[in-house]
Every structure is written in structure tokens, then in C-alpha cells.
Tab-separated table of C-alpha atoms and ligand atoms in Angstrom:
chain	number	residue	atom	x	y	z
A	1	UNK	CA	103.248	57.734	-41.669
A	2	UNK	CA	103.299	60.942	-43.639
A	3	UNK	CA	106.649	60.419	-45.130
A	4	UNK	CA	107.241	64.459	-46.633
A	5	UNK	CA	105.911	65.438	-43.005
A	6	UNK	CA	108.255	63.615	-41.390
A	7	UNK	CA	111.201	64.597	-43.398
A	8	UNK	CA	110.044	67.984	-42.787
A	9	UNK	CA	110.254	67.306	-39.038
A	10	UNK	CA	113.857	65.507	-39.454
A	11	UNK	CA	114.814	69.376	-41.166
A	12	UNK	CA	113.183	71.451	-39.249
A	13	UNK	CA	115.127	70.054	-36.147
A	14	UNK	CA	118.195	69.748	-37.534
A	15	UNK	CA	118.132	73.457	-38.197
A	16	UNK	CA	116.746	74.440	-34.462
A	17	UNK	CA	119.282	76.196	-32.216
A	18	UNK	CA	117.460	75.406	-29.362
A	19	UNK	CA	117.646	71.502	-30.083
A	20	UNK	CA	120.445	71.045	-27.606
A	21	UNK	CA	118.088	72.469	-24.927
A	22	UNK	CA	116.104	68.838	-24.814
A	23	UNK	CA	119.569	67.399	-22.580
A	24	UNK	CA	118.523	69.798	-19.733
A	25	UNK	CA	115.375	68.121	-18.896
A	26	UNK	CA	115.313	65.395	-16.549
A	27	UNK	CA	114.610	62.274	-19.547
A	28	UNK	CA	111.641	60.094	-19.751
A	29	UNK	CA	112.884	56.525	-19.039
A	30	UNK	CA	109.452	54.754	-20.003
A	31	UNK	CA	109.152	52.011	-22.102
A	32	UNK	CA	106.481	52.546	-25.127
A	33	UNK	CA	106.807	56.655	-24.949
A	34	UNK	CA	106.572	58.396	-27.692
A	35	UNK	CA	105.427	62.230	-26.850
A	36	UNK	CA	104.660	64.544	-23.751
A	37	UNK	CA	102.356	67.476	-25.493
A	38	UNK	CA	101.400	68.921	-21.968
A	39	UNK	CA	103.802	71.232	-21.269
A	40	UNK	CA	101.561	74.190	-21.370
A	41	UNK	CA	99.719	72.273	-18.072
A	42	UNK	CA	102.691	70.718	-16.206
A	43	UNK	CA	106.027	71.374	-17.675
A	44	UNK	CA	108.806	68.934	-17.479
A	45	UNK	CA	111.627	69.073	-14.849
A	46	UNK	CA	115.257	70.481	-15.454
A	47	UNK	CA	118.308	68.593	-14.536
A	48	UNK	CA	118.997	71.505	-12.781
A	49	UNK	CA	115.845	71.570	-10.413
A	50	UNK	CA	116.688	68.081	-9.429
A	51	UNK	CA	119.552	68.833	-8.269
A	52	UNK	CA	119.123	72.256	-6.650
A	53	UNK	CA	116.630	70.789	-4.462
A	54	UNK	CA	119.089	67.950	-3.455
A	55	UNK	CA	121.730	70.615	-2.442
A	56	UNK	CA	118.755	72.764	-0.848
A	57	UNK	CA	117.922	69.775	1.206
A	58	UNK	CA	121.605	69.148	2.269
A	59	UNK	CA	122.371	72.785	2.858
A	60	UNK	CA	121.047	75.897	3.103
A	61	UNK	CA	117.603	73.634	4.873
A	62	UNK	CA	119.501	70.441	6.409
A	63	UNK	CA	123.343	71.875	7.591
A	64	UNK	CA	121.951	75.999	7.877
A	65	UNK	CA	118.706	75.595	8.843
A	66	UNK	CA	116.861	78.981	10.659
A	67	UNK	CA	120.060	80.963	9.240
A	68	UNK	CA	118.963	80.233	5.825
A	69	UNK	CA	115.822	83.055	6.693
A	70	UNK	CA	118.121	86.079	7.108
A	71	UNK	CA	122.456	85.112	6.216
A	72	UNK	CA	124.480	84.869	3.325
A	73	UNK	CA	124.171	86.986	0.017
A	74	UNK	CA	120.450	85.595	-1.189
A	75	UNK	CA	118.567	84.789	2.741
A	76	UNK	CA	115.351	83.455	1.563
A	77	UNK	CA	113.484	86.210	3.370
A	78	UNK	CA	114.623	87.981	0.011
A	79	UNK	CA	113.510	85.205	-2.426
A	80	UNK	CA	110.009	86.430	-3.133
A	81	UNK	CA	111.422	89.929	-4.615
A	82	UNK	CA	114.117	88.078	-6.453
A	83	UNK	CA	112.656	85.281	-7.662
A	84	UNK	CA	109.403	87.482	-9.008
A	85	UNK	CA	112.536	89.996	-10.385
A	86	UNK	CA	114.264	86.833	-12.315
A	87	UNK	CA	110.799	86.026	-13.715
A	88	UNK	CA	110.283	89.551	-14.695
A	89	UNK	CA	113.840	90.177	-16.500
A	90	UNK	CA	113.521	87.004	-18.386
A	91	UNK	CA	109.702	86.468	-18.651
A	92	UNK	CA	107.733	90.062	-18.136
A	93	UNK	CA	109.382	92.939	-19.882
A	94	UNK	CA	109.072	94.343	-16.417
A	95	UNK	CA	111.307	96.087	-14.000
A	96	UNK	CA	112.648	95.154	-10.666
A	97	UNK	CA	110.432	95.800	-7.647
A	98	UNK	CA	106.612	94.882	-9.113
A	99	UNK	CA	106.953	91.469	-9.312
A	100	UNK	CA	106.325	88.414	-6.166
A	101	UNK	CA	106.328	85.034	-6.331
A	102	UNK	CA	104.113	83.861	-3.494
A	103	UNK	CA	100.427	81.544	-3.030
A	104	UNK	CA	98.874	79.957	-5.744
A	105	UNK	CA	97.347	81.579	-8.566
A	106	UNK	CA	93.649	81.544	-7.352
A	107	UNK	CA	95.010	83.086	-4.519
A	108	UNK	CA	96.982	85.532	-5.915
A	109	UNK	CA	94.069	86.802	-8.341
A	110	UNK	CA	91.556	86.818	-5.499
A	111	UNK	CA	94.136	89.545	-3.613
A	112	UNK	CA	95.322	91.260	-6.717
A	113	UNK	CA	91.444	91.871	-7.442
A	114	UNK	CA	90.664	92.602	-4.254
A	115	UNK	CA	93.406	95.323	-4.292
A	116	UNK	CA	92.756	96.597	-7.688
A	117	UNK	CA	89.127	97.576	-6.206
A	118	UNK	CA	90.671	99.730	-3.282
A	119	UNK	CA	92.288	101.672	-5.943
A	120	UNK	CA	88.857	102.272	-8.041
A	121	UNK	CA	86.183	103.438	-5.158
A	122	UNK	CA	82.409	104.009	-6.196
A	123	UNK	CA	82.726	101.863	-9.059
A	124	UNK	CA	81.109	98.532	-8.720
A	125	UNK	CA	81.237	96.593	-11.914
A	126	UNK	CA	84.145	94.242	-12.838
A	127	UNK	CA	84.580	93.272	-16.541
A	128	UNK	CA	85.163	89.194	-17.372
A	129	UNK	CA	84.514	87.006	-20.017
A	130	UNK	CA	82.704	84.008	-19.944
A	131	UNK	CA	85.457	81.454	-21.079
A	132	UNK	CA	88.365	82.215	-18.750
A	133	UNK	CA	89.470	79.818	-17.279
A	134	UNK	CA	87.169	78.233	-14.733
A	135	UNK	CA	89.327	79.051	-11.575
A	136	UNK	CA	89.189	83.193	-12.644
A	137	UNK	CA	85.466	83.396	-13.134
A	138	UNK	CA	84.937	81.435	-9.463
A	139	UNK	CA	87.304	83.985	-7.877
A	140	UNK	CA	85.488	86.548	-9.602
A	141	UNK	CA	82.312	85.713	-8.354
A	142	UNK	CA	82.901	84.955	-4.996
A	143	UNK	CA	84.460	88.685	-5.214
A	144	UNK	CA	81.177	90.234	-6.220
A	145	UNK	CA	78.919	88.977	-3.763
A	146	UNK	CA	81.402	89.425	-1.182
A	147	UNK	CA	82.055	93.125	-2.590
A	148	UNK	CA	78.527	93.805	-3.805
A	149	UNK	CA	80.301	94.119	-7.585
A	150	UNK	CA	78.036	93.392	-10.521
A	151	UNK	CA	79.831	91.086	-13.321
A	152	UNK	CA	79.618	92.323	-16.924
A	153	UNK	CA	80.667	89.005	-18.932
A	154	UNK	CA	82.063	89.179	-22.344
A	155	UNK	CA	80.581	86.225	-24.565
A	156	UNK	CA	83.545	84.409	-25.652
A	157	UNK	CA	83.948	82.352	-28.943
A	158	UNK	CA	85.796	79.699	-27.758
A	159	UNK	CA	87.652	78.736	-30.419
A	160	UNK	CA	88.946	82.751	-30.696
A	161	UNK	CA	89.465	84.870	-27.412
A	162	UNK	CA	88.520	88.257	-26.086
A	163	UNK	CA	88.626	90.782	-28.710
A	164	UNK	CA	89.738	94.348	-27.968
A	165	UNK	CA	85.869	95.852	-29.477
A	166	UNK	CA	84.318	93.823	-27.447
A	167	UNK	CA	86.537	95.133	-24.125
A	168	UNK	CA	85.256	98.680	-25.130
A	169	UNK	CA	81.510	97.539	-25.591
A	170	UNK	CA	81.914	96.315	-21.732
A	171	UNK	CA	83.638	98.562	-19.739
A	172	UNK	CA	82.738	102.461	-19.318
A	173	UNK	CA	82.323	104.679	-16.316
A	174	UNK	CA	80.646	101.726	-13.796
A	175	UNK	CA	83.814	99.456	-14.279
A	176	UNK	CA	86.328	99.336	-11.845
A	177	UNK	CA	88.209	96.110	-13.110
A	178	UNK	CA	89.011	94.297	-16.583
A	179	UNK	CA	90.267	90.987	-15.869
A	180	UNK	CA	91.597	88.259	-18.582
A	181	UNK	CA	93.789	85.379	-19.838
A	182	UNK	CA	96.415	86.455	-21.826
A	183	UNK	CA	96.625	83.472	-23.846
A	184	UNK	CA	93.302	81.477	-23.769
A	185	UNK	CA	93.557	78.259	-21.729
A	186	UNK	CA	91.538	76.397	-24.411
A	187	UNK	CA	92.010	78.043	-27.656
A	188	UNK	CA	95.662	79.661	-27.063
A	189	UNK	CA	93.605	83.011	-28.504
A	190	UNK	CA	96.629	85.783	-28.182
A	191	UNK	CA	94.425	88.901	-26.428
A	192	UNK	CA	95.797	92.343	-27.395
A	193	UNK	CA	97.133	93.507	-24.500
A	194	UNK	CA	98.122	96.657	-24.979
A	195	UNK	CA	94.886	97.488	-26.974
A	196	UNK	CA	92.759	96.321	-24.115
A	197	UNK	CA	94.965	97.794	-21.421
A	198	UNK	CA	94.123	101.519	-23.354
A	199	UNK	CA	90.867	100.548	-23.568
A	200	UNK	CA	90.318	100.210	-19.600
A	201	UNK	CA	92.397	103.180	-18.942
A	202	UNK	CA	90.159	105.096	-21.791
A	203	UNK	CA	87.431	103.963	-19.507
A	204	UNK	CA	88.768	104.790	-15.994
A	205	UNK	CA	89.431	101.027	-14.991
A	206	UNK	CA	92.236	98.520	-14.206
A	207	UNK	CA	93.643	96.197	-16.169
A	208	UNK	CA	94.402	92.422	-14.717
A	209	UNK	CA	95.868	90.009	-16.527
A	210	UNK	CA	96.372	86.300	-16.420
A	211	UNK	CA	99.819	85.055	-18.215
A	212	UNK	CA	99.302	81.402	-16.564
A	213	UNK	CA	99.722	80.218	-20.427
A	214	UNK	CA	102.143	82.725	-21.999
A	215	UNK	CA	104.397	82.686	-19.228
A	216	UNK	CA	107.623	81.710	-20.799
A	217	UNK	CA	105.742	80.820	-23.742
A	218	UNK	CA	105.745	84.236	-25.408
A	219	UNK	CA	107.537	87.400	-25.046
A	220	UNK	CA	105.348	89.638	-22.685
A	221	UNK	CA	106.202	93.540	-22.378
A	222	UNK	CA	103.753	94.255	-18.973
A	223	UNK	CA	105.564	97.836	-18.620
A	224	UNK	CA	105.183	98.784	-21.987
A	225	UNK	CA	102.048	97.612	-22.715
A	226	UNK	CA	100.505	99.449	-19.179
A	227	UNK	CA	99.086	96.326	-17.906
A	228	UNK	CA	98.349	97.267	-14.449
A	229	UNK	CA	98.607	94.125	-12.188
A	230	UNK	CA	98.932	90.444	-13.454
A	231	UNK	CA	98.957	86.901	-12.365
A	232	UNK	CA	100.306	83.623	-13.652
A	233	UNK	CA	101.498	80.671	-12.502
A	234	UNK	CA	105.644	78.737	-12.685
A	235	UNK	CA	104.165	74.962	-13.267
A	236	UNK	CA	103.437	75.733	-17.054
A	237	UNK	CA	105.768	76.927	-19.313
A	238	UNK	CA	107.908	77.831	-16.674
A	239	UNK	CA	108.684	73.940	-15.304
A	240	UNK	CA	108.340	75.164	-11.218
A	241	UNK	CA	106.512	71.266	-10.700
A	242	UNK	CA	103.269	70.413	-9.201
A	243	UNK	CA	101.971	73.069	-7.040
A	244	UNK	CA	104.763	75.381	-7.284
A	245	UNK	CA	103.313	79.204	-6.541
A	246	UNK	CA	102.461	81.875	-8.554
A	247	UNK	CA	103.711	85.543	-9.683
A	248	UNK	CA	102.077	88.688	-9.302
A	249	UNK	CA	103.439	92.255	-10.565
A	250	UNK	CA	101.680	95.482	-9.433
A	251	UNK	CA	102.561	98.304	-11.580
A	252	UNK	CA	105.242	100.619	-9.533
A	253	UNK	CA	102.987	103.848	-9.285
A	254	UNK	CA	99.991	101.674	-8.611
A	255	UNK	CA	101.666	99.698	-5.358
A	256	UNK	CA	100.441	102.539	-3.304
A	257	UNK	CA	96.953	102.883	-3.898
A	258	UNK	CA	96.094	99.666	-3.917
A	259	UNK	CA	95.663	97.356	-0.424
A	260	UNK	CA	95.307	93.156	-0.717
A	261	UNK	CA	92.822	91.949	1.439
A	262	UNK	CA	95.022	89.123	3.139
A	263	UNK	CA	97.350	91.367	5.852
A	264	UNK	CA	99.985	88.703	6.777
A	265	UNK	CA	102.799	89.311	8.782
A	266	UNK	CA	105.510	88.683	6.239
A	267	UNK	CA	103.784	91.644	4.088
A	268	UNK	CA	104.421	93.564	7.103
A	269	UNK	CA	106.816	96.387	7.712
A	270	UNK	CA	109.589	94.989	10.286
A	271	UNK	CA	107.453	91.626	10.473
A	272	UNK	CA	109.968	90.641	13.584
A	273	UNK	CA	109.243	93.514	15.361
A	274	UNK	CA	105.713	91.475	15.829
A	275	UNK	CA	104.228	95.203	17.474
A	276	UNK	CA	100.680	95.732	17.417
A	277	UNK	CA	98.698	96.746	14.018
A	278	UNK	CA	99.115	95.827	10.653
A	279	UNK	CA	101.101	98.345	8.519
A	280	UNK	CA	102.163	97.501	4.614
A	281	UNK	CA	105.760	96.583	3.720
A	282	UNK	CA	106.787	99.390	0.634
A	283	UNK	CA	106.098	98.423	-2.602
A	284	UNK	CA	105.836	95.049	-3.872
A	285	UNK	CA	106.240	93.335	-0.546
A	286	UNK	CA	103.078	94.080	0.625
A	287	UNK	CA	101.575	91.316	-1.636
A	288	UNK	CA	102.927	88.524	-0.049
A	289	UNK	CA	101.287	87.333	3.495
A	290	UNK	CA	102.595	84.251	4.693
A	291	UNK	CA	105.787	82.190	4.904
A	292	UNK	CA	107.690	82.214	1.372
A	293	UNK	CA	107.503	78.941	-0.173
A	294	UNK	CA	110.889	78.336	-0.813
A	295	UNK	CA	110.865	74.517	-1.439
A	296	UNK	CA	108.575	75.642	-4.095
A	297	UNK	CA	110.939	78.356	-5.669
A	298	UNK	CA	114.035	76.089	-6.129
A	299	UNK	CA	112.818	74.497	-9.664
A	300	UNK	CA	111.376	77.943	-10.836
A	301	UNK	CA	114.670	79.057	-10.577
A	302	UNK	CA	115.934	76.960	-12.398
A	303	UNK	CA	113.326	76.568	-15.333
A	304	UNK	CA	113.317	80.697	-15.506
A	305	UNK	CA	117.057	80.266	-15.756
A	306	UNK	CA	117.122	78.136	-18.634
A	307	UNK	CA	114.478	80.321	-20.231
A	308	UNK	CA	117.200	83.457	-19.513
A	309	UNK	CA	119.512	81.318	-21.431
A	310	UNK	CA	117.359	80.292	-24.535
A	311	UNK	CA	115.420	83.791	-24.770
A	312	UNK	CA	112.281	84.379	-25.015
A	313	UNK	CA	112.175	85.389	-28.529
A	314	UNK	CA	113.911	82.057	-29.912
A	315	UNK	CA	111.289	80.016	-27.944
A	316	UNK	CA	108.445	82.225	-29.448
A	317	UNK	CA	109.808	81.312	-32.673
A	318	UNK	CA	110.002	77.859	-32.032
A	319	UNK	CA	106.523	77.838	-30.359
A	320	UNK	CA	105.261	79.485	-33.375
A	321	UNK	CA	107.373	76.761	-35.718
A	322	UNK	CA	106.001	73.793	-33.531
A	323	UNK	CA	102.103	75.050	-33.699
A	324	UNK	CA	102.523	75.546	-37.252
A	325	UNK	CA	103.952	71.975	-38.423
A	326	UNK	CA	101.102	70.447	-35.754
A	327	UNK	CA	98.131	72.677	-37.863
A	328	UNK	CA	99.816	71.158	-40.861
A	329	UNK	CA	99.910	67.920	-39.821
A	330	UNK	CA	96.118	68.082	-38.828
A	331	UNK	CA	95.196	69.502	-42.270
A	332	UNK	CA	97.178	66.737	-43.905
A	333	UNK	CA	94.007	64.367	-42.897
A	334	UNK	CA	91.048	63.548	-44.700
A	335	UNK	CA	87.791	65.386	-43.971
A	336	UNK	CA	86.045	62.069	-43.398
A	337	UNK	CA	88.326	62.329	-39.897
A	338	UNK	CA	86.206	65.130	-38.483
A	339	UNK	CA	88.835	66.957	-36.506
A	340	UNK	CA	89.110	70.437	-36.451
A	341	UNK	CA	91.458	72.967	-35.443
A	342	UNK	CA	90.162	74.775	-32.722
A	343	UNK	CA	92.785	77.699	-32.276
A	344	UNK	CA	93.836	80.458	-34.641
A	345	UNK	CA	95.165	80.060	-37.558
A	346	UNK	CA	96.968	83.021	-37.356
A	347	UNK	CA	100.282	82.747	-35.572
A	348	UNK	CA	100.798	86.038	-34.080
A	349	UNK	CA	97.050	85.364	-32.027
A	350	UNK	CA	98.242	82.027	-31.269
A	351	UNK	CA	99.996	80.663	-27.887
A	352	UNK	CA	101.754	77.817	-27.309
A	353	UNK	CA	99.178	75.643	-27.277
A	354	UNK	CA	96.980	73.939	-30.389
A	355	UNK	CA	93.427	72.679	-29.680
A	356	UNK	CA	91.714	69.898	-32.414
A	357	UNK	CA	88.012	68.866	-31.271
A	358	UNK	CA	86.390	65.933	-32.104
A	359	UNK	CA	83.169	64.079	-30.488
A	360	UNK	CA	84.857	60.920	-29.061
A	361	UNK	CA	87.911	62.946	-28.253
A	362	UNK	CA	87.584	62.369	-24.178
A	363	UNK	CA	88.319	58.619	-25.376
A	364	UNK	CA	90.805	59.253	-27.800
A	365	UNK	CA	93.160	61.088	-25.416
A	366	UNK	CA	92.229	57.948	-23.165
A	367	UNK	CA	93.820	55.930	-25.901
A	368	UNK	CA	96.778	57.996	-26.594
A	369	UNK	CA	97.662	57.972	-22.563
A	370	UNK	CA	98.012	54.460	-23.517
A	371	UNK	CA	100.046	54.418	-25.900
A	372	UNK	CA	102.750	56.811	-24.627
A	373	UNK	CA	101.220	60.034	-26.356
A	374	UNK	CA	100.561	62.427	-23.344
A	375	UNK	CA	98.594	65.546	-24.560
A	376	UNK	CA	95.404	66.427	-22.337
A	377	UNK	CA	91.702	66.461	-23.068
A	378	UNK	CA	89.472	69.829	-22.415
A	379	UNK	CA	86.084	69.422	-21.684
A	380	UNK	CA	83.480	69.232	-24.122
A	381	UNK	CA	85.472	67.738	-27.214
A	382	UNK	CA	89.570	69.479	-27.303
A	383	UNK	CA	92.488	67.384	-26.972
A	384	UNK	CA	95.292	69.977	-25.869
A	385	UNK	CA	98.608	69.925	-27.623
A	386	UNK	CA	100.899	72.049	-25.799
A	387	UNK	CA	104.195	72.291	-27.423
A	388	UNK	CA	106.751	73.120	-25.278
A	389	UNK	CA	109.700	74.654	-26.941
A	390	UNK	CA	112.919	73.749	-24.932
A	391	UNK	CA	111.674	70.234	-24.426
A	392	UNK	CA	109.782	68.738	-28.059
A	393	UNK	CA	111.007	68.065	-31.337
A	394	UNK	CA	109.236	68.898	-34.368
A	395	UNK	CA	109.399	65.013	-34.901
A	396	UNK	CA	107.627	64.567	-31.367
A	397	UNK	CA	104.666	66.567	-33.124
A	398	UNK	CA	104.651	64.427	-36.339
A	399	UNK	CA	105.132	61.191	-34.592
A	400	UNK	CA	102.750	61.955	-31.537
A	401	UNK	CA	99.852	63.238	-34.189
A	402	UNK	CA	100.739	60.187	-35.979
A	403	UNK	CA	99.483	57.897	-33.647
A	404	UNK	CA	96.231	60.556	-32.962
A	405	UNK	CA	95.464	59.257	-36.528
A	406	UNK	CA	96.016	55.387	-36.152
A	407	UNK	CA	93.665	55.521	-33.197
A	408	UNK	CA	91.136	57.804	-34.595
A	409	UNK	CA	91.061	55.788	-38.131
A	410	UNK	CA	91.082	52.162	-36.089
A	411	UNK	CA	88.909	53.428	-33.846
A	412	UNK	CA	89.382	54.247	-30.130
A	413	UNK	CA	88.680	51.266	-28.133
A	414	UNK	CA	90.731	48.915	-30.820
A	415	UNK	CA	94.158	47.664	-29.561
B	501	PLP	C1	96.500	76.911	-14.890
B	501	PLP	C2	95.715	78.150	-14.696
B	501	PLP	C3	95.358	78.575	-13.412
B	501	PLP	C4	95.711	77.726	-12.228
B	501	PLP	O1	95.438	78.262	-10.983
B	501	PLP	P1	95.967	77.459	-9.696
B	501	PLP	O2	95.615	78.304	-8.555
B	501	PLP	O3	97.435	77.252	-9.883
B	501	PLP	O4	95.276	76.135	-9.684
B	501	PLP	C5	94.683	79.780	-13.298
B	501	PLP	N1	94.352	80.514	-14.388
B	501	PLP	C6	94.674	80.108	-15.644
B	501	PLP	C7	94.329	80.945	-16.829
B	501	PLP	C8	95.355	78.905	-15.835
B	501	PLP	O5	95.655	78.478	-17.055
């Protein structure tokens, strides 16, 4: 064990004022644990969620039942505004009435790039690069040939990100539609957002963006930077649990000239009127379609809450902090290991998120699983270490990487 490392660790989290955050997390009771370093993928539950959905199951669903829908001072008919508002204030840098938490985040990018089109007639090319993140370029594609859109694709470096020069190589007076990660889901590349969101305008197109990895991560400023619609999903960063739905915002002088392609009656006008014809709730409403999924809003809630509470700027520090001391800790070992760092180097273009590659690292992360380190692997070579703030130690990242060594310099498949 790196002993100065380690100390460094010990330091590092006695000085972090957002230590005392760890106690809000439901533990890990598991014999042999040493590390979860997934956080950017599936972020840990709060106390809080746990017991919200308890009371939720008691309550307002098992003692109110159908009144839940419409009484009392926050009816869930409500809770897609103010839960997409509470991620907003805390999360977006955005104000109240552009944001909805509703689908999934496939299906929410399929209907916020369907829309975006509506708004961009006669233009028929949609601007994409080749590695975002699988699910984006699928719902891309399906878009075009449904939509008779070309794709322009962006090569990608993927151990960088999009860069702004090559956004204004792509798009010009054919593109209707930029669309990107935020944060890179492999790399944690930081995109300039703001640059690039100039850049479309400069060009005549929209800009969408997908925050599923800096959600809660890092501080995002959507109204200042003129992003004009954006996606991202509450299971990350933001600790919503497994297949908890996603947020979209629509810039306010956008909402009406732009129409989603899925016309549900709960992003109707008076849906319980149930009259004839489809016509669009105002503003933000008329992104959501079907039945709010308010199960699936309880732990958001709560994780969003808890990132209110910590602020978004202390966790961006400690993000940064944690990324750092793991980059360190990977440079501490000797060449002959063969990892390298796959992200940037440079903290302000780097997410929450660390990727090392090497060649036998699909069985390596194997191994690691075993022994009660619990990052995730990335097709062809990455292991994934996301760090997430509220939740690891700086000693998590020395101890966890720790063990990535003893494997690697024993050898994978050695007990
Ligand atoms: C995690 C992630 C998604 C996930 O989409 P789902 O519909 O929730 O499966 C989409 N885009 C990016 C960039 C992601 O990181």
C-alpha cells in the first residue's frame, strides 16, 4: 500500500465538509467490501428514499389512494412540474416551468428531437458524434429514416470529447439539430456548452443536450448558457434507483414552437375533460404523455434534496478532488503496468468519472467484483471509476485502486 497516498487520503477527508454526507446513504452491510466506484451508473440510495417510499406506500398510495391524483398541497398530478423544477433549482441553473420529469431517457430524447425538428422546417440534417453514448446515436438514427434526416457524425477521440471547432466544421445552413453528451459517458470529456450552444445558433440550429453524467455531478447553467432543450437521467448522480425516469427542459420561448411526437392525454389541456382532439397543455406540460411515474419520483426527491443541501459547487469540488487523487494514484504505478488514463487530465474538462484502459481489463473488473471493489468495465478495454461525491472517501479511491494493483501485478485469474 502506498503509504504517503494513503495518508494523503486520511487528510484529505478529514478536511472534507461534505464527509458527514456518507451517514445519509442507506450503508453497505457486505462482508469483504471495500469500494462502490459506480455511482456515475447507479447511484446509491438515501436513507431518506427508503423511507419516503415506506410512508408513500402507507399513505398518500395505501390510506389516500385516487385522492392522492388531485388533493392536498403537492397532488401528484403536479409532481412532474415540481419535481423537474426541484431538479432545475438545485441541478440546472434553470428556471421554473422548462423542466419535466417523465419516461426514460431514450424516450425522452426521441420526443425532445422529434420536437426540436418541428421548430427547424426545411432543414434535414441533424449533427451527432460518433461516440455518444450508444442509446443517443440509436434514437438518432431511427429518427432519420423515420424523418428522412441525413446524420452528419462528428469523429470523436474517445479518450477527449466533442470539441467546439469541430461543432462549427459540422453544422451550417442544412442542420436543424446539434445533439450531445455533456459529460462523455466513457471519457468524462467536459463539452463547452455554451461555446457549442453559440455555435448552433450562429448556424440556425438547436442545441440538445444530454446531462445523464453531469447531472448532479457538476454545476450546469442551461439558461445561461442558451442550451435549448436537454435530457438526462435521476439514476446517476442523482440516486432516483433502477429505472427511475428522466428530465427534460425546453427552453421557455422555445415551448411553443416546438410539438413532441407522442400526444398523450396527460400532455393534454383539461386531460379529464377526455373531449375529442388532441390539443397541447401550455408550456412544459406538453412533454409529458402518459401517467406520471410517481413511485419512481419518491427517491429523486430525495437524492435532489440532499444535493440542495450539499450544493452543487462543494460536490464539484469534491468531484474534482476525488478524480484528481484517483489520476494520482494511477500515475503512482510503474509503466511496466500498462494502464493508462483515459480521461482528461485537465480538471475543468473532466466529469465525475475517471477511465484507465488496459487489455485484460474486462477480467480485471471481473476480479475486483470479487473482491468487493465495484467500479464497471466499458467496452473495448476502460474500467469506469465513478466517484461519487456525497457517498466516497478519498480513502475509498486509494484503497479500491489499491487492490486494482494487487490484481493487475498477481495477475487476474490468481486468488
Ligand atoms: C445512462 C445514459 C443514458 C440512459 O438512457 P436510459 O433510457 O435511461 O437507458 C442515456 N444517455 C446517456 C449519455 C447516458 O449516460
Amino acid at each position: 500500500m502506498n503509504a504517503e497516498l494513503l495518508q494523503r487520503a486520511a487528510e484529505l477527508d478529514a478536511a472534507d465538509p461534505l464527509a458527514a454526507y456518507l451517514n445519509e446513504f442507506v450503508p453497505i452491510d457486505e462482508p469483504g467490501f471495500v469500494a462502490y466506484l459506480d455511482g456515475n451508473s447507479l447511484g446509491r440510495p438515501t436513507k431518506r428514499a427508503a423511507a419516503d417510499l415506506q410512508a408513500l406506500v402507507a399513505g398518500a398510495w395505501g390510506t389516500s389512494l385516487i385522492r392522492s391524483w388531485t388533493d392536498g398541497d403537492d397532488p401528484w398530478m403536479q409532481w412532474p412540474e415540481r419535481v423537474g423544477d426541484e431538479i432545475a433549482t438545485a441541478c440546472l441553473g434553470a428556471a421554473s416551468g422548462q423542466t419535466v420529469v417523465a419516461d426514460s431517457t431514450t424516450v425522452l430524447l426521441y420526443k425532445l428531437a422529434r420536437a426540436a425538428l418541428t421548430a427547424r422546417p426545411g432543414r434535414d440534417e441533424i449533427v451527432l458524434d460518433t461516440d455518444n453514448f450508444p442509446t443517443d446515436r440509436y434514437v438518432l438514427e431511427g429518427i432519420a429514416s423515420e424523418c428522412g434526416m441525413s446524420l452528419r457524425w462528428i469523429d470523436t477521440d474517445p479518450r477527449e470529447g466533442v470539441h467546439a471547432e469541430q461543432v462549427a466544421e459540422a453544422a451550417g445552413e442544412r442542420t436543424a439539430l446539434v445533439v450531445l453528451s455533456h459529460v462523455a459517458y466513457r471519457s468524462g470529456w467536459v463539452a463547452d456548452l455554451p461555446a457549442i450552444a453559440a455555435i448552433s445558433h450562429q448556424a440556425g440550429a438547436l442545441l440538445l443536450a444530454d446531462l445523464c453524467h453531469s447531472v448532479g455531478a457538476l454545476p450546469v447553467q442551461l439558461d445561461a448558457w442558451g442550451v435549448d432543450l436537454a435530457v438526462g437521467c435521476t439514476y446517476k448522480f442523482l440516486g432516483g434507483g433502477p429505472g427511475a425516469p428522466a428530465f427534460g427542459y425546453v427552453r421557455r420561448d422555445l415551448q411553443d414552437h416546438v410539438r413532441q411526437p407522442i400526444q398523450g392525454w396527460m400532455g393534454r389541456a383539461d386531460p379529464f375533460t377526455m373531449g375529442p382532439g388532441y390539443q397541447p397543455a401550455a408550456g412544459i406540460r406538453a412533454l409529458v404523455s402518459g401517467t406520471p411515474p410517481i413511485v419512481g419520483m419518491v427517491p429523486v426527491r430525495a437524492g435532489v434534496d440532499l444535493i440542495a443541501r450539499a450544493g452543487i459547487d462543494a460536490i464539484r469540488s469534491k468531484s474534482t478532488g476525488l478524480t484528481s487523487l484517483a489520476i494520482d494514484v494511477v500515475d503512482s504505478w510503474p509503466d511496466s503496468l500498462g494502464v493508462q488514463v483515459n480521461s482528461p487530465r485537465d480538471a475543468t474538462r473532466r466529469g465525475g468519472h475517471v477511465t484507465i484502459s488496459r487489455g485484460d481489463f474486462r477480467q480485471v473488473n471481473a476480479s475486483l467484483w470479487e473482491r468487493g471493489v465495484i467500479p464497471d468495465f466499458r467496452a473495448p478495454d476502460g474500467i469506469r471509476l465513478g466517484l461519487a461525491p456525497l457517498c466516497t472517501s478519498y480513502t475509498d479511491v486509494v484503497r479500491a485502486l489499491e487492490v486494482a494493483r494487487t490484481v493487475m501485478t498477481r495477475g487476474a485469474e490468481a486468488p
